[in-house]
Amino acid sequence: MSKIVLGTPGSTSTSLDVCQGSFIMDPKVLGPFQTGFSFQMTLFDTEIEAAGISKMTAECDTELEIGMCGPSFAAYLQLELPAVTTDSTGPLKTMALHFDGTAGYKAGFFLGVTLSVGMSITLSTWEITLPECSVSPVHCHTEGVHCSHHHWHYHCDGPSTTCEGGDVHCTSGGARFAKVLAIEFDAVIDLIALMAEALNLKSITGSIDISSGAQVDLAAAAKGTKLKATFLCQIDMVKDVPELRAANEALKEMGGSLSMGPEFSITLQTTISLASFAVDGNRYNQLTWGSDAAGSLVQGTLDPAKQNSDTGFELAFRYDTSLIFSAGVFATVKAFKVLSIEGQFAIPVFSIGTDPGTLGISTSGRISSGQGADSSRAEGRCPGLLQLPEVIFHSPQVRLGSWPARPGWRSALHTISWPR
Amino acid sequence: MNANSRREFFRALSASLGGALLTVGPLSLLSCSDSSTVPNAYSFYALRQGTGKLLFDQNPSALGAVTYADPERQPLHFIADPMLTNDGQVIFEAYDINGVLGLYSIQMSFAGRVPSAQSQRTIVRVGQMVDALTVDHIDGVDVSANGVLGLVLSVADDAGKVRHALYAERHGALTKIAVEGDPAEDGHVFSGIFHDVSIDDENALFVARYLHQSADVADQSPSLGLFVVPLDASALPRLLVQQGDLPLSAEYPLSGLGLIDLHGENYIAAGSVVIKNPGNSDPPSPDVREHIILLGTLDGRQPIVIAAGPLLKDVVDSSVHIGDQLSAPRIEDGTPVFSLLKDGNKHIFGSDGARASTTEKSPSGLTPVLLSPAVPAAGGSMFHLQTVVAGQSLDDGSDSKRELIHTDVSNVSTLLLTTGDQLVNDARKIWDISFGSFRRHVDIHRRLAALVLFNDPSVTPGAVYPAALIIGVPV
């Protein structure tokens, strides 16, 4: 079984945020304008054992970010300068041009909504020229012994063998290995305080994060799409619940105060990624995306047994969904400069998770070339048997579970014991 | 629950709160001293007469809605012991005759033979308008050595919505530091819950909940942070420590922050960390919290852990004090003190170990059973209140009393004042003492301010009790 390894086994990078960047000038002079600069070095190794070629590439990226940052907003332009990857080993020639640009705007108002949108466009072209070589057949002939008699001796020539052909002819063909056009889209929407203001809550926040990558190459397809939405709110019930209000009043008598109420959180996360990919019967299974932060390592296996004359396309996706609902309370009790208790008490009430399921579409066809006994039927002119798309669906198993409550606060309140 | 048991509870609570709650009950006179002499070269003077109250049972309005021509003479109802500053301010919280809570200041003069009160002013009171908002409650108070006040107030707008606000008071002027919705550095926004505040002449340090303004999905929950803001600059509050920080290691993220104290560039804070899957069991055990005490500086460096709960014993190095019920962290000149429970005994710890303990007998020869939070003072000394067992049954059935203790830098303790003593200018015997409810009760000259309650044999549950703010002056 051949092995394909694509990606970046190791890389170092620095994240960049305009709000953490360097001031271009004294902030008193230029206000909120800031800029940042980051440097990223990526080392990755691409190895295609099946083709007997290997490649080692070093890539240096520079990234420039400029923008302005205020207490509740940031507008920025982030540019990753074009980088050219070079170097090749073996009979492989490689050239890659990589451009990555990101532009976005983050804006927020402390009683409103924060919206952060970023779009990244990556265009990479990979031209890999594989030498196509052929060896011409060798044709040899042997000449027999040819003797001639001179007056006092014989002169013989031969036997001789003459070969023709056997030359190796290589052409620099233009086999394109991969071409990548990637567009990734990230959007984060924070719902902050607006609802809190409307509902008279102490604090409430939520976010929806959509991170999607769409690339036409194998590696990028495996990256998949992640969707994560979180929502959390804390409600100070002291003013609304008579018992809590009474407790707060009692604490006021002690110079203390109480903030207490429920908190809820919901996390919904779905990951859809490529499970397998097959073209012309060459199936790549067990595609996995690496655990590095950049998510840039993909590994799959190529099953040569599947190589046949089938022409088709098969795509199977793996998805993993989970929903976790937690509930709890938070509380703050304070009395003078002596006692302060602050705690959150969260219990995951239930979760619904799915074992990774698979959803795939497969289509394949067979085109007869007219070879063999039925050649007279000229099947080669017919489309042959075209299978209808097959939908593969593995029903997920739903997990429903709960966890025991956490044992509660360990706090200075334990210094006080209620009398029996 | 009968009245006695509840009073016992409140008494214990009072002790653990530094005697903040003036309670009645078995704690009573002990005939150990009938003389008016003041032990150990301190003279104690009654400064301001008033009343103490019984928790829950007492209605301040019982004093009657009487209008006094001289507000400085109207009866006040003290709820805690007073603070004392280097410029001679005695600051205290009290209810007035109409049951309205206020924060007051008495300007002292120590120029004469005996200390005298020069004037009294109201710093803030419930119902007062501040920045077009009505003060609903005084939630937290701290004062610097030189009289700068930090206040956490609940304020209500015209619609009646109550929110927290953080103020500073200097030279009689209240200045807002932060309120719900205000931004901090890095775009964080205060969500409207302010916890403890500590203030000095230049900076205010406070614990508050806030909302991240980050696009990082992992950081979306309201968080708790320790902020510092300079009082003389227009800079936004700067986040020093926040939930999720790693004062120990990546396995133990910071989860809570409690009481704090600031002195110069140093601060001390009570906090807690999350211990994930304690015992490394399979399936994992629920997370638990364990308390720590942090020591840090305002330059933003990661604070260090100087005390930790027992579950962290194997995580911290040997220099970290291990104990339970870590509380009341305070700092003076970079030297911390804090309370903890260890092996069933209550201790007050400093940098080098226990400075007071229920395992050590009091200078009176009696056994302490409760230690109130210590008040550190210049030169490495500290003052604290403790409850001791008298070893004999008193008239009311109690066998305990209060003692105000001074401990010098060499850990030599001196008894300053105790139940049954008398003030220089008041013939009544002291019944109860409250001291240490706040941070600053001792000035640079080691004068101290406390609150005492006088016993009245005629009292019945629910009544108010005579009380007095007192000043102790070394002689």
PDB file of N, CA, C and O in Angstrom, chain B residues 398-432:
ATOM      1  N   SER B 398     -21.628  32.026  79.737  1.00  0.00           N
ATOM      2  CA  SER B 398     -20.537  31.987  78.782  1.00  0.00           C
ATOM      3  C   SER B 398     -19.205  31.853  79.498  1.00  0.00           C
ATOM      4  O   SER B 398     -19.067  32.214  80.661  1.00  0.00           O
ATOM      5  N   ASP B 399     -18.258  31.340  78.803  1.00  0.00           N
ATOM      6  CA  ASP B 399     -16.926  31.253  79.388  1.00  0.00           C
ATOM      7  C   ASP B 399     -15.873  31.838  78.439  1.00  0.00           C
ATOM      8  O   ASP B 399     -14.724  31.443  78.474  1.00  0.00           O
ATOM      9  N   SER B 400     -16.299  32.753  77.581  1.00  0.00           N
ATOM     10  CA  SER B 400     -15.351  33.310  76.621  1.00  0.00           C
ATOM     11  C   SER B 400     -15.411  34.831  76.628  1.00  0.00           C
ATOM     12  O   SER B 400     -16.388  35.437  77.069  1.00  0.00           O
ATOM     13  N   LYS B 401     -14.370  35.416  76.112  1.00  0.00           N
ATOM     14  CA  LYS B 401     -14.317  36.870  76.010  1.00  0.00           C
ATOM     15  C   LYS B 401     -13.388  37.265  74.878  1.00  0.00           C
ATOM     16  O   LYS B 401     -12.656  36.441  74.325  1.00  0.00           O
ATOM     17  N   ARG B 402     -13.406  38.541  74.535  1.00  0.00           N
ATOM     18  CA  ARG B 402     -12.577  39.053  73.458  1.00  0.00           C
ATOM     19  C   ARG B 402     -11.269  39.620  74.003  1.00  0.00           C
ATOM     20  O   ARG B 402     -11.218  40.166  75.092  1.00  0.00           O
ATOM     21  N   GLU B 403     -10.234  39.532  73.148  1.00  0.00           N
ATOM     22  CA  GLU B 403      -8.949  40.148  73.482  1.00  0.00           C
ATOM     23  C   GLU B 403      -8.398  40.823  72.233  1.00  0.00           C
ATOM     24  O   GLU B 403      -8.403  40.227  71.146  1.00  0.00           O
ATOM     25  N   LEU B 404      -7.938  42.041  72.397  1.00  0.00           N
ATOM     26  CA  LEU B 404      -7.259  42.740  71.308  1.00  0.00           C
ATOM     27  C   LEU B 404      -5.758  42.596  71.537  1.00  0.00           C
ATOM     28  O   LEU B 404      -5.232  43.000  72.588  1.00  0.00           O
ATOM     29  N   ILE B 405      -5.089  42.013  70.550  1.00  0.00           N
ATOM     30  CA  ILE B 405      -3.693  41.601  70.713  1.00  0.00           C
ATOM     31  C   ILE B 405      -2.798  42.361  69.740  1.00  0.00           C
ATOM     32  O   ILE B 405      -3.171  42.584  68.577  1.00  0.00           O
ATOM     33  N   HIS B 406      -1.640  42.752  70.235  1.00  0.00           N
ATOM     34  CA  HIS B 406      -0.591  43.288  69.367  1.00  0.00           C
ATOM     35  C   HIS B 406       0.551  42.277  69.318  1.00  0.00           C
ATOM     36  O   HIS B 406       0.970  41.745  70.353  1.00  0.00           O
ATOM     37  N   THR B 407       1.030  41.991  68.093  1.00  0.00           N
ATOM     38  CA  THR B 407       2.154  41.074  67.924  1.00  0.00           C
ATOM     39  C   THR B 407       3.267  41.814  67.204  1.00  0.00           C
ATOM     40  O   THR B 407       3.043  42.357  66.105  1.00  0.00           O
ATOM     41  N   ASP B 408       4.421  41.870  67.804  1.00  0.00           N
ATOM     42  CA  ASP B 408       5.507  42.631  67.177  1.00  0.00           C
ATOM     43  C   ASP B 408       6.226  41.773  66.139  1.00  0.00           C
ATOM     44  O   ASP B 408       5.874  40.616  65.905  1.00  0.00           O
ATOM     45  N   VAL B 409       7.237  42.352  65.539  1.00  0.00           N
ATOM     46  CA  VAL B 409       7.917  41.680  64.436  1.00  0.00           C
ATOM     47  C   VAL B 409       8.600  40.403  64.903  1.00  0.00           C
ATOM     48  O   VAL B 409       8.859  39.498  64.098  1.00  0.00           O
ATOM     49  N   SER B 410       8.877  40.303  66.189  1.00  0.00           N
ATOM     50  CA  SER B 410       9.487  39.082  66.736  1.00  0.00           C
ATOM     51  C   SER B 410       8.447  38.096  67.235  1.00  0.00           C
ATOM     52  O   SER B 410       8.791  37.136  67.930  1.00  0.00           O
ATOM     53  N   ASN B 411       7.195  38.369  66.919  1.00  0.00           N
ATOM     54  CA  ASN B 411       6.086  37.508  67.309  1.00  0.00           C
ATOM     55  C   ASN B 411       5.862  37.469  68.818  1.00  0.00           C
ATOM     56  O   ASN B 411       5.388  36.479  69.360  1.00  0.00           O
ATOM     57  N   VAL B 412       6.236  38.540  69.491  1.00  0.00           N
ATOM     58  CA  VAL B 412       5.923  38.673  70.907  1.00  0.00           C
ATOM     59  C   VAL B 412       4.575  39.370  71.009  1.00  0.00           C
ATOM     60  O   VAL B 412       4.379  40.461  70.470  1.00  0.00           O
ATOM     61  N   SER B 413       3.631  38.728  71.680  1.00  0.00           N
ATOM     62  CA  SER B 413       2.270  39.234  71.738  1.00  0.00           C
ATOM     63  C   SER B 413       2.022  40.002  73.028  1.00  0.00           C
ATOM     64  O   SER B 413       2.555  39.653  74.090  1.00  0.00           O
ATOM     65  N   THR B 414       1.177  41.016  72.900  1.00  0.00           N
ATOM     66  CA  THR B 414       0.820  41.846  74.041  1.00  0.00           C
ATOM     67  C   THR B 414      -0.685  42.022  74.043  1.00  0.00           C
ATOM     68  O   THR B 414      -1.290  42.272  72.994  1.00  0.00           O
ATOM     69  N   LEU B 415      -1.294  41.879  75.191  1.00  0.00           N
ATOM     70  CA  LEU B 415      -2.723  42.106  75.321  1.00  0.00           C
ATOM     71  C   LEU B 415      -2.981  43.590  75.503  1.00  0.00           C
ATOM     72  O   LEU B 415      -2.442  44.220  76.406  1.00  0.00           O
ATOM     73  N   LEU B 416      -3.809  44.171  74.622  1.00  0.00           N
ATOM     74  CA  LEU B 416      -4.083  45.604  74.686  1.00  0.00           C
ATOM     75  C   LEU B 416      -5.401  45.916  75.362  1.00  0.00           C
ATOM     76  O   LEU B 416      -5.516  46.883  76.103  1.00  0.00           O
ATOM     77  N   LEU B 417      -6.411  45.139  75.069  1.00  0.00           N
ATOM     78  CA  LEU B 417      -7.754  45.450  75.564  1.00  0.00           C
ATOM     79  C   LEU B 417      -8.534  44.149  75.611  1.00  0.00           C
ATOM     80  O   LEU B 417      -8.382  43.295  74.730  1.00  0.00           O
ATOM     81  N   THR B 418      -9.392  44.017  76.612  1.00  0.00           N
ATOM     82  CA  THR B 418     -10.169  42.784  76.709  1.00  0.00           C
ATOM     83  C   THR B 418     -11.523  43.066  77.332  1.00  0.00           C
ATOM     84  O   THR B 418     -11.782  44.157  77.860  1.00  0.00           O
ATOM     85  N   THR B 419     -12.358  42.096  77.256  1.00  0.00           N
ATOM     86  CA  THR B 419     -13.681  42.181  77.872  1.00  0.00           C
ATOM     87  C   THR B 419     -13.533  42.495  79.363  1.00  0.00           C
ATOM     88  O   THR B 419     -12.723  41.876  80.058  1.00  0.00           O
ATOM     89  N   GLY B 420     -14.317  43.451  79.810  1.00  0.00           N
ATOM     90  CA  GLY B 420     -14.268  43.833  81.218  1.00  0.00           C
ATOM     91  C   GLY B 420     -13.417  45.044  81.496  1.00  0.00           C
ATOM     92  O   GLY B 420     -13.521  45.654  82.562  1.00  0.00           O
ATOM     93  N   ASP B 421     -12.578  45.429  80.546  1.00  0.00           N
ATOM     94  CA  ASP B 421     -11.784  46.644  80.728  1.00  0.00           C
ATOM     95  C   ASP B 421     -12.678  47.871  80.645  1.00  0.00           C
ATOM     96  O   ASP B 421     -13.808  47.820  80.166  1.00  0.00           O
ATOM     97  N   GLN B 422     -12.098  48.997  81.079  1.00  0.00           N
ATOM     98  CA  GLN B 422     -12.825  50.255  81.012  1.00  0.00           C
ATOM     99  C   GLN B 422     -12.010  51.283  80.241  1.00  0.00           C
ATOM    100  O   GLN B 422     -10.775  51.242  80.221  1.00  0.00           O
ATOM    101  N   LEU B 423     -12.717  52.182  79.604  1.00  0.00           N
ATOM    102  CA  LEU B 423     -12.071  53.254  78.866  1.00  0.00           C
ATOM    103  C   LEU B 423     -11.658  54.367  79.823  1.00  0.00           C
ATOM    104  O   LEU B 423     -12.161  54.471  80.944  1.00  0.00           O
ATOM    105  N   VAL B 424     -10.748  55.220  79.355  1.00  0.00           N
ATOM    106  CA  VAL B 424     -10.290  56.330  80.182  1.00  0.00           C
ATOM    107  C   VAL B 424     -11.439  57.264  80.506  1.00  0.00           C
ATOM    108  O   VAL B 424     -11.580  57.751  81.630  1.00  0.00           O
ATOM    109  N   ASN B 425     -12.309  57.495  79.513  1.00  0.00           N
ATOM    110  CA  ASN B 425     -13.354  58.499  79.683  1.00  0.00           C
ATOM    111  C   ASN B 425     -14.750  57.886  79.731  1.00  0.00           C
ATOM    112  O   ASN B 425     -15.732  58.527  79.387  1.00  0.00           O
ATOM    113  N   ASP B 426     -14.852  56.630  80.098  1.00  0.00           N
ATOM    114  CA  ASP B 426     -16.179  56.003  80.189  1.00  0.00           C
ATOM    115  C   ASP B 426     -16.096  54.915  81.257  1.00  0.00           C
ATOM    116  O   ASP B 426     -15.243  54.033  81.190  1.00  0.00           O
ATOM    117  N   ALA B 427     -16.964  54.996  82.216  1.00  0.00           N
ATOM    118  CA  ALA B 427     -16.881  54.095  83.366  1.00  0.00           C
ATOM    119  C   ALA B 427     -17.461  52.723  83.091  1.00  0.00           C
ATOM    120  O   ALA B 427     -17.285  51.796  83.890  1.00  0.00           O
ATOM    121  N   ARG B 428     -18.182  52.589  81.990  1.00  0.00           N
ATOM    122  CA  ARG B 428     -18.810  51.296  81.721  1.00  0.00           C
ATOM    123  C   ARG B 428     -17.761  50.246  81.332  1.00  0.00           C
ATOM    124  O   ARG B 428     -16.752  50.557  80.720  1.00  0.00           O
ATOM    125  N   LYS B 429     -18.067  49.025  81.680  1.00  0.00           N
ATOM    126  CA  LYS B 429     -17.152  47.944  81.327  1.00  0.00           C
ATOM    127  C   LYS B 429     -17.388  47.493  79.887  1.00  0.00           C
ATOM    128  O   LYS B 429     -18.525  47.376  79.433  1.00  0.00           O
ATOM    129  N   ILE B 430     -16.308  47.232  79.246  1.00  0.00           N
ATOM    130  CA  ILE B 430     -16.404  46.764  77.855  1.00  0.00           C
ATOM    131  C   ILE B 430     -16.945  45.340  77.839  1.00  0.00           C
ATOM    132  O   ILE B 430     -16.467  44.467  78.586  1.00  0.00           O
ATOM    133  N   TRP B 431     -17.926  45.140  76.972  1.00  0.00           N
ATOM    134  CA  TRP B 431     -18.573  43.819  76.889  1.00  0.00           C
ATOM    135  C   TRP B 431     -18.098  43.051  75.650  1.00  0.00           C
ATOM    136  O   TRP B 431     -17.810  41.881  75.686  1.00  0.00           O
ATOM    137  N   ASP B 432     -18.017  43.772  74.546  1.00  0.00           N
ATOM    138  CA  ASP B 432     -17.580  43.109  73.317  1.00  0.00           C
ATOM    139  C   ASP B 432     -16.724  44.093  72.525  1.00  0.00           C
ATOM    140  O   ASP B 432     -16.871  45.309  72.656  1.00  0.00           O
TER     141      ASP B 432
END
